[in-house]
GROMACS .gro file of C-alpha atoms in nm:
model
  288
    1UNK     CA    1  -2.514   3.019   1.163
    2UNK     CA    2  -2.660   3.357   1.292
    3UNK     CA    3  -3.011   3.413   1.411
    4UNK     CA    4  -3.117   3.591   1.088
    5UNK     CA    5  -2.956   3.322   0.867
    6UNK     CA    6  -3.139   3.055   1.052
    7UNK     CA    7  -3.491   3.236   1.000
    8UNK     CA    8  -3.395   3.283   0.668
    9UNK     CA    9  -3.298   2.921   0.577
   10UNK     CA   10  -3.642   2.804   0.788
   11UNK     CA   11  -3.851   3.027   0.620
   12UNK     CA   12  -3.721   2.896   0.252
   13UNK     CA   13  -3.795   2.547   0.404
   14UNK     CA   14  -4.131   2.620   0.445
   15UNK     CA   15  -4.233   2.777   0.154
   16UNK     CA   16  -4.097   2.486  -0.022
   17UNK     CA   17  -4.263   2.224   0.210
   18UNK     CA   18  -4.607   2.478   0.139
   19UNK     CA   19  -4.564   2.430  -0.197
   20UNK     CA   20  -4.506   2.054  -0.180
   21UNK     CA   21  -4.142   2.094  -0.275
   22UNK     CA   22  -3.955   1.915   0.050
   23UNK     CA   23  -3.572   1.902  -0.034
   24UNK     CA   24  -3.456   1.587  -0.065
   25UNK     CA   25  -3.092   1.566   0.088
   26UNK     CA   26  -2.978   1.365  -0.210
   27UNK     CA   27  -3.222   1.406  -0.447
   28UNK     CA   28  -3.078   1.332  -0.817
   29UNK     CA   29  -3.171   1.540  -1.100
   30UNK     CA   30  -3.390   1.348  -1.327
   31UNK     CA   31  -3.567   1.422  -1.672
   32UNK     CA   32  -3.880   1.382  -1.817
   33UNK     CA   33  -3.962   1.356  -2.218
   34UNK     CA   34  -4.193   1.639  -2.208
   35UNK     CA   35  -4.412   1.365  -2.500
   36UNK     CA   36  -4.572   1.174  -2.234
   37UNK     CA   37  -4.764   1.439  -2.131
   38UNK     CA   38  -4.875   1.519  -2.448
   39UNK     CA   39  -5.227   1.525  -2.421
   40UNK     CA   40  -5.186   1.707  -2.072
   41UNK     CA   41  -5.031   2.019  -2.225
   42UNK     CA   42  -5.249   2.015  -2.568
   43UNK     CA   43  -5.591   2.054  -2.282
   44UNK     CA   44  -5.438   2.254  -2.022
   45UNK     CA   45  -5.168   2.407  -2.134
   46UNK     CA   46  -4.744   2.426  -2.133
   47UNK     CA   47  -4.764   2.653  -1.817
   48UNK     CA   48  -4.988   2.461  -1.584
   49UNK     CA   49  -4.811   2.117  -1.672
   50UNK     CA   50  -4.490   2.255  -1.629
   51UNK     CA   51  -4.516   2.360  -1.312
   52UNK     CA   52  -4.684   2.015  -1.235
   53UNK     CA   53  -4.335   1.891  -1.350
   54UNK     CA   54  -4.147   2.062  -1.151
   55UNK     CA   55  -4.353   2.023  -0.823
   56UNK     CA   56  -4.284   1.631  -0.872
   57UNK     CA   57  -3.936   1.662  -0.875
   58UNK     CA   58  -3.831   1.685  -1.249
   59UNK     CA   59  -3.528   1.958  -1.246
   60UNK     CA   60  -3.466   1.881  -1.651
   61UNK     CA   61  -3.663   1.843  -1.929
   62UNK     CA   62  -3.651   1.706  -2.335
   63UNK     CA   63  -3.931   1.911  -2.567
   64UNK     CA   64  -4.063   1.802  -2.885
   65UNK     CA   65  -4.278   1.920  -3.167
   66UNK     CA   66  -4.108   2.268  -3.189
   67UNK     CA   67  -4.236   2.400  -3.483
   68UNK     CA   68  -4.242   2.770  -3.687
   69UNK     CA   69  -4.012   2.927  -3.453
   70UNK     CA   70  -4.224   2.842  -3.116
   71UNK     CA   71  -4.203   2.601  -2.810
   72UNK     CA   72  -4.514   2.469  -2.712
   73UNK     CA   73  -4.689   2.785  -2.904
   74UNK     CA   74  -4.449   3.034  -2.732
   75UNK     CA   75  -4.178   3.240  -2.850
   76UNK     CA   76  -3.823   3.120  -2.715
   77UNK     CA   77  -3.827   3.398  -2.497
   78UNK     CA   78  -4.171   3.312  -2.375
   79UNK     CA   79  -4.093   2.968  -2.306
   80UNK     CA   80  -3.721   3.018  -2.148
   81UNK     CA   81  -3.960   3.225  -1.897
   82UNK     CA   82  -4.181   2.975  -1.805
   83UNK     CA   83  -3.893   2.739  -1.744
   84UNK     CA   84  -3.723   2.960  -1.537
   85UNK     CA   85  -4.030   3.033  -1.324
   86UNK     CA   86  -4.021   2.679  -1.218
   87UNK     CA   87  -3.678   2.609  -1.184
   88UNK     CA   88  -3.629   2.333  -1.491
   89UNK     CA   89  -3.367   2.340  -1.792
   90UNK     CA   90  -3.464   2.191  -2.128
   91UNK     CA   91  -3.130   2.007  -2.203
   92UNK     CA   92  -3.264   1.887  -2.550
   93UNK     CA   93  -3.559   1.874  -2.777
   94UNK     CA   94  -3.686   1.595  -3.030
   95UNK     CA   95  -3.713   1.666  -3.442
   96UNK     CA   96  -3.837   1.464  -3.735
   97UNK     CA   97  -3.597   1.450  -4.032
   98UNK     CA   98  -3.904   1.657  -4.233
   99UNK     CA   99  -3.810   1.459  -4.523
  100UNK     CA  100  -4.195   1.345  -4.550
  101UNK     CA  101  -4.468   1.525  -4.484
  102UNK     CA  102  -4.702   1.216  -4.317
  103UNK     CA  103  -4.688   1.457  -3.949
  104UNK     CA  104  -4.751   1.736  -4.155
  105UNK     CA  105  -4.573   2.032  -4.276
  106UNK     CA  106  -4.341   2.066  -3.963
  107UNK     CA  107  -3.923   2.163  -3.969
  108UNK     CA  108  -3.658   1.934  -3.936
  109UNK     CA  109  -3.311   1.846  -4.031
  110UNK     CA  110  -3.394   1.943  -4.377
  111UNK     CA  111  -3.626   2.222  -4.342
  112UNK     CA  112  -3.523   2.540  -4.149
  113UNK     CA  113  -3.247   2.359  -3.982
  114UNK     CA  114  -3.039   2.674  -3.856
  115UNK     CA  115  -3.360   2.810  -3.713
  116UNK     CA  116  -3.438   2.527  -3.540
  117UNK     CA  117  -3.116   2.511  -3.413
  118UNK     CA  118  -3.062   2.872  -3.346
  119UNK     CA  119  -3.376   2.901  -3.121
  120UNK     CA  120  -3.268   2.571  -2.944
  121UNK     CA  121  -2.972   2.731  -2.792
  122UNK     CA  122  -3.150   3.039  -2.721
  123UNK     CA  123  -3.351   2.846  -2.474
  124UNK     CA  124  -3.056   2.672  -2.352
  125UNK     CA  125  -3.064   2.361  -2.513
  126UNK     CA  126  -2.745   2.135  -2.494
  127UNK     CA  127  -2.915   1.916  -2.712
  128UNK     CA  128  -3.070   1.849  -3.061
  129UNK     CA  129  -3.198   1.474  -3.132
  130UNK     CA  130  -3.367   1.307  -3.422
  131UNK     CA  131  -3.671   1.137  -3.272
  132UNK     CA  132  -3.763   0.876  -3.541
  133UNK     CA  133  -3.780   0.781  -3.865
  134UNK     CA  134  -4.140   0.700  -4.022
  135UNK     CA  135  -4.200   0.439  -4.243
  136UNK     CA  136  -4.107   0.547  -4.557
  137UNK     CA  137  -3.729   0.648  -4.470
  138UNK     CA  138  -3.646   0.316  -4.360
  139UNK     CA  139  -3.571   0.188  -4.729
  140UNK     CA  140  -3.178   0.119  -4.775
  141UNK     CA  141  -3.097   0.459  -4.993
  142UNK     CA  142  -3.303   0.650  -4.682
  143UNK     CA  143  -3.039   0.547  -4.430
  144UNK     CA  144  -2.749   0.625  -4.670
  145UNK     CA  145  -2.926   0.936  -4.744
  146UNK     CA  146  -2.982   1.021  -4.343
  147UNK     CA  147  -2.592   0.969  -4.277
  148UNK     CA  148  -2.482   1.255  -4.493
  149UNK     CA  149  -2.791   1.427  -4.352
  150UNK     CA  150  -2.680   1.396  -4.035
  151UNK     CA  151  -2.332   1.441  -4.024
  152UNK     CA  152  -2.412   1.785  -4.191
  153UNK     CA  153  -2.680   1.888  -3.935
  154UNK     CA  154  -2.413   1.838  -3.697
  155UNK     CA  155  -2.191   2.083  -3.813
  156UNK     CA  156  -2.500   2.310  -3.817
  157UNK     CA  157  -2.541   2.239  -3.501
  158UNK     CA  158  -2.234   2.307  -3.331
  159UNK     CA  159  -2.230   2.631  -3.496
  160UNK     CA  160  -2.459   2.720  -3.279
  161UNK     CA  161  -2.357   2.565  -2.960
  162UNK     CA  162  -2.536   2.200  -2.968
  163UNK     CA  163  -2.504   1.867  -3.056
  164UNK     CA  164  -2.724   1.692  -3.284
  165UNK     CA  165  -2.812   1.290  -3.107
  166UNK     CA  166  -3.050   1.041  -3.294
  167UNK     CA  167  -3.312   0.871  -3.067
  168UNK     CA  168  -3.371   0.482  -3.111
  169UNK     CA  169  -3.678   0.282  -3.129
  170UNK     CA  170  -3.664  -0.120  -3.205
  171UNK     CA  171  -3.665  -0.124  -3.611
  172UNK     CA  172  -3.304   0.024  -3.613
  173UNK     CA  173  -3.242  -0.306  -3.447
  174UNK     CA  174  -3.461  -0.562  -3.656
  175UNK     CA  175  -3.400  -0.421  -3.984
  176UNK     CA  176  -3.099  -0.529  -4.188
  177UNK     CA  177  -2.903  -0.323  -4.458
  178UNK     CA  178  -2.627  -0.504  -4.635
  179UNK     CA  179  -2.618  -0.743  -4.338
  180UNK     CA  180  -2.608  -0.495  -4.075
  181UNK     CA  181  -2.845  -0.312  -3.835
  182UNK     CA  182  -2.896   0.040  -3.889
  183UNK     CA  183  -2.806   0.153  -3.567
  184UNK     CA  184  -2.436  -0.009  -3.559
  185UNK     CA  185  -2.470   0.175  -3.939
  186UNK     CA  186  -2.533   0.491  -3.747
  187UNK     CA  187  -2.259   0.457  -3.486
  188UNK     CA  188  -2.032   0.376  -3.761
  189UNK     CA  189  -2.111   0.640  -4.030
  190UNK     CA  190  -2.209   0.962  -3.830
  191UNK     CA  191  -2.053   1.131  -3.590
  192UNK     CA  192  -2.388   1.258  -3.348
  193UNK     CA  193  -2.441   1.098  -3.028
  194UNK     CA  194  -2.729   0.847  -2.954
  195UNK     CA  195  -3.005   0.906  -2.705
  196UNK     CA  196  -3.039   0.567  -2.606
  197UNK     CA  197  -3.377   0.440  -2.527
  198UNK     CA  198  -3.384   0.163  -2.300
  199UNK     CA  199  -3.708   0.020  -2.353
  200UNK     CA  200  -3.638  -0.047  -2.772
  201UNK     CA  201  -3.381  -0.164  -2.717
  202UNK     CA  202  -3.464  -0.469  -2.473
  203UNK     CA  203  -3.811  -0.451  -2.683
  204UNK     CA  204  -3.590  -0.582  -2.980
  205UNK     CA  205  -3.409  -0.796  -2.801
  206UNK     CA  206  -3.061  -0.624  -2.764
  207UNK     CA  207  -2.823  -0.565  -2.500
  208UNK     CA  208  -2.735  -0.146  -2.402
  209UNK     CA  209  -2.436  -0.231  -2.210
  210UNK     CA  210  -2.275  -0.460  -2.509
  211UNK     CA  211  -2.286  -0.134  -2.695
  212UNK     CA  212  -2.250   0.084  -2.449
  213UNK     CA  213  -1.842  -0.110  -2.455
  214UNK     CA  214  -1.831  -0.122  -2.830
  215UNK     CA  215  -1.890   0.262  -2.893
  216UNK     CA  216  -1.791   0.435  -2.571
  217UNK     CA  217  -1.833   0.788  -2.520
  218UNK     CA  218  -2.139   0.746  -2.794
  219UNK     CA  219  -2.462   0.774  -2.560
  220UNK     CA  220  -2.445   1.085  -2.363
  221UNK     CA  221  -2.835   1.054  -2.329
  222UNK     CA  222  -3.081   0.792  -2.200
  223UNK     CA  223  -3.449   0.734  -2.217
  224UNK     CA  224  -3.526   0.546  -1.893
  225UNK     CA  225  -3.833   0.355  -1.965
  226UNK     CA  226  -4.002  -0.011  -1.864
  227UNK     CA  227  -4.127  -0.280  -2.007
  228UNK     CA  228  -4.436  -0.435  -1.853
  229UNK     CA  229  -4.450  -0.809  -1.759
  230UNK     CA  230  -4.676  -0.894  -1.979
  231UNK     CA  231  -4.703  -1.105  -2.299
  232UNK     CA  232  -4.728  -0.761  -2.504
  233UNK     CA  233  -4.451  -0.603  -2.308
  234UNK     CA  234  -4.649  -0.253  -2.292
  235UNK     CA  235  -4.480   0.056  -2.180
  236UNK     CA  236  -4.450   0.112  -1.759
  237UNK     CA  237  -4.333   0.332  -1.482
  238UNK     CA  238  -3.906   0.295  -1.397
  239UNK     CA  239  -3.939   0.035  -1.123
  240UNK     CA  240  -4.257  -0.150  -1.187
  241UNK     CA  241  -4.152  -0.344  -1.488
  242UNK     CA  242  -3.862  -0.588  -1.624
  243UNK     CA  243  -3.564  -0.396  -1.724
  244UNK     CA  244  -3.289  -0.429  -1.497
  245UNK     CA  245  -3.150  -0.028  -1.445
  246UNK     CA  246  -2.919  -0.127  -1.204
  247UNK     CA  247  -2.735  -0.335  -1.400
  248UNK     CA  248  -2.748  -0.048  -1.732
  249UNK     CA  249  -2.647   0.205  -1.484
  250UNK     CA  250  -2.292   0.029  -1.377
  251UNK     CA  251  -2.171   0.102  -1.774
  252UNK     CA  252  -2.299   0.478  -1.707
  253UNK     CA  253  -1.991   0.620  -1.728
  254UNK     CA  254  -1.837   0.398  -1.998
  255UNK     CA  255  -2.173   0.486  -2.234
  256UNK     CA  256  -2.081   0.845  -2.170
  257UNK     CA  257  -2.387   0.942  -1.964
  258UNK     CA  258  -2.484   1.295  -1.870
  259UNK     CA  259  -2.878   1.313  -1.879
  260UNK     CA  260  -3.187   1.050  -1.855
  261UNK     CA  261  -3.533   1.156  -1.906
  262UNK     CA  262  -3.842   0.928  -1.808
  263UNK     CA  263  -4.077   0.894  -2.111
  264UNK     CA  264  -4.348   0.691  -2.115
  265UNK     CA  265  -4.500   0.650  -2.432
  266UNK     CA  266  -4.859   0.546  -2.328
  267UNK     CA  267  -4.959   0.525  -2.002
  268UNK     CA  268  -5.251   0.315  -1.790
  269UNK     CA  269  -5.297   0.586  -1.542
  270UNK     CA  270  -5.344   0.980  -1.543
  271UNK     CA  271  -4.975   1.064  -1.740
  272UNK     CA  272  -4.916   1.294  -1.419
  273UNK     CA  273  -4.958   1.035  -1.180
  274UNK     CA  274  -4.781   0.778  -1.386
  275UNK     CA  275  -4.435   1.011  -1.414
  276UNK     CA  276  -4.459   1.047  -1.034
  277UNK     CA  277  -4.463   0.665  -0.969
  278UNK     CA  278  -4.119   0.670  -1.191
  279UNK     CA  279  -3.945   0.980  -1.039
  280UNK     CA  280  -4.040   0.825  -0.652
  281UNK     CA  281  -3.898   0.496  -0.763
  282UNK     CA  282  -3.628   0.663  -0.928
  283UNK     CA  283  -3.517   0.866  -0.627
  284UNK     CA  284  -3.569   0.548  -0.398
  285UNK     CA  285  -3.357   0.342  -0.676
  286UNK     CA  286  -2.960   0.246  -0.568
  287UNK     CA  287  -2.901   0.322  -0.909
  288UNK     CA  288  -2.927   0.697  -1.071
   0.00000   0.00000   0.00000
């Protein structure tokens, strides 16, 4: 290396170290479910938290309540800048089926679907998932409803370039249809992937890597979230609760894997300082 390269490569060191960016040697390139901070962008704003993001180590992120044609309030081409400014991808972005309106008149899978998907890609999503299923589409003729739904999405979807996941929580688990959970209904009637989410699925009682050898291939994403050790088994940082990642992690290649994303639905702390504690743990972790 050259005297000029050197100074160069210094220099770009310490801006980063300035800006409380140190490069980490091995540093893995970890999500975050843009949800948990939630409240954080609604009083602050998309542009301060993202850059918050980023300075903590995030490189990726999932969106969610993309509605009217706009991210977060801004245009695709708005928001693809402010993502770019701060190094981070969005690999995918969460949507409601919009078959009810009890979250309001917002799009979905059946409601301005191509748009949806067409402004997903121009941001450079990979991804499209279905983030949950309220109340009243849970009934027997929902699900068989939601198959077809989905299957078609997903040709919608790859028209433009994506492909369309469903996102778990624990009733696809508890819930019986003709004598079978809806989620091995899912796997077996659709053809999307499934954004597994760790948490649910230990919440219910289930085992990830059982399925993760039934259905290879199938779970491409992964919600990496904790369960507290507690009797009420609340939501905590990766690292700080029960769920054994290491062990989920070994069947990461036979699930499929390709992105995780920390999400913690409701946190004890400041949601800023709680998605540090995971990302720190995370990069620490053998496992990742």
């Amino acid at each position: 290396m050259n005297r000029r390269t050197f100074l160069q490569s210094t220099a770009g060191l310490s801006a980063l170290t300035m800006l409380g960016l140190e490069a980490r040697p091995n540093a893995k390139s970890v999500g975050l479910q843009l949800y948990t901070l939630r409240s954080d962008i609604q009083k602050q704003g998309i542009e301060k938290i993202l850059a918050e993001v980023a300075k903590l180590g995030y490189k990726k992120v999932e969106n969610f309540g993309y509605n009217q044609g706009k991210f977060f309030g801004k245009t695709p081409t708005e928001y693809s800048k402010i993502l770019a400014d701060n190094g981070l991808k969005a690999i995918s972005g969460h949507y409601m089926t919009a078959r009810s309106k009890a979250f309001g008149d917002t799009d979905g899978l059946t409601k301005n679907w191509d748009k949806i998907v067409e402004d997903a890609a121009a941001i450079g999503q990979e991804y499209a998932v279905i983030a949950y299923l309220i109340d009243n589409e849970r009934k027997p003729e929902d699900y068989k409803q939601l198959f077809d739904l989905l299957n078609k999405g997903s040709e919608v979807a790859k028209k433009a370039g994506l492909t369309l996941g469903y996102h778990n929580h624990d009733f696809e688990f508890t819930q019986k249809i003709d004598g079978e959970k809806p989620y091995d209904l899912l796997l077996k009637n659709t053809n999307v992937i499934m954004e597994v989410d760790l948490y649910w699925v230990a919440k219910a009682g289930e085992n990830a890597n059982e399925y993760f050898k039934k259905f290879p291939g199938r779970f491409p994403l992964w919600h990496v979230k904790d369960m507290a050790n507690t009797e009420k088994k609340e939501f905590a940082e990766v690292g700080v609760g029960t769920i054994d990642f290491g062990a989920l992690f070994k069947d990461a290649k036979k699930a499929g894997l390709k992105h995780y994303f920390v999400e913690q639905d409701v946190c004890q702390r400041p949601p800023l300082e709680s998605i540090k504690i995971s990302i720190d743990n995370i990069q620490a972790a053998k496992w990742g």
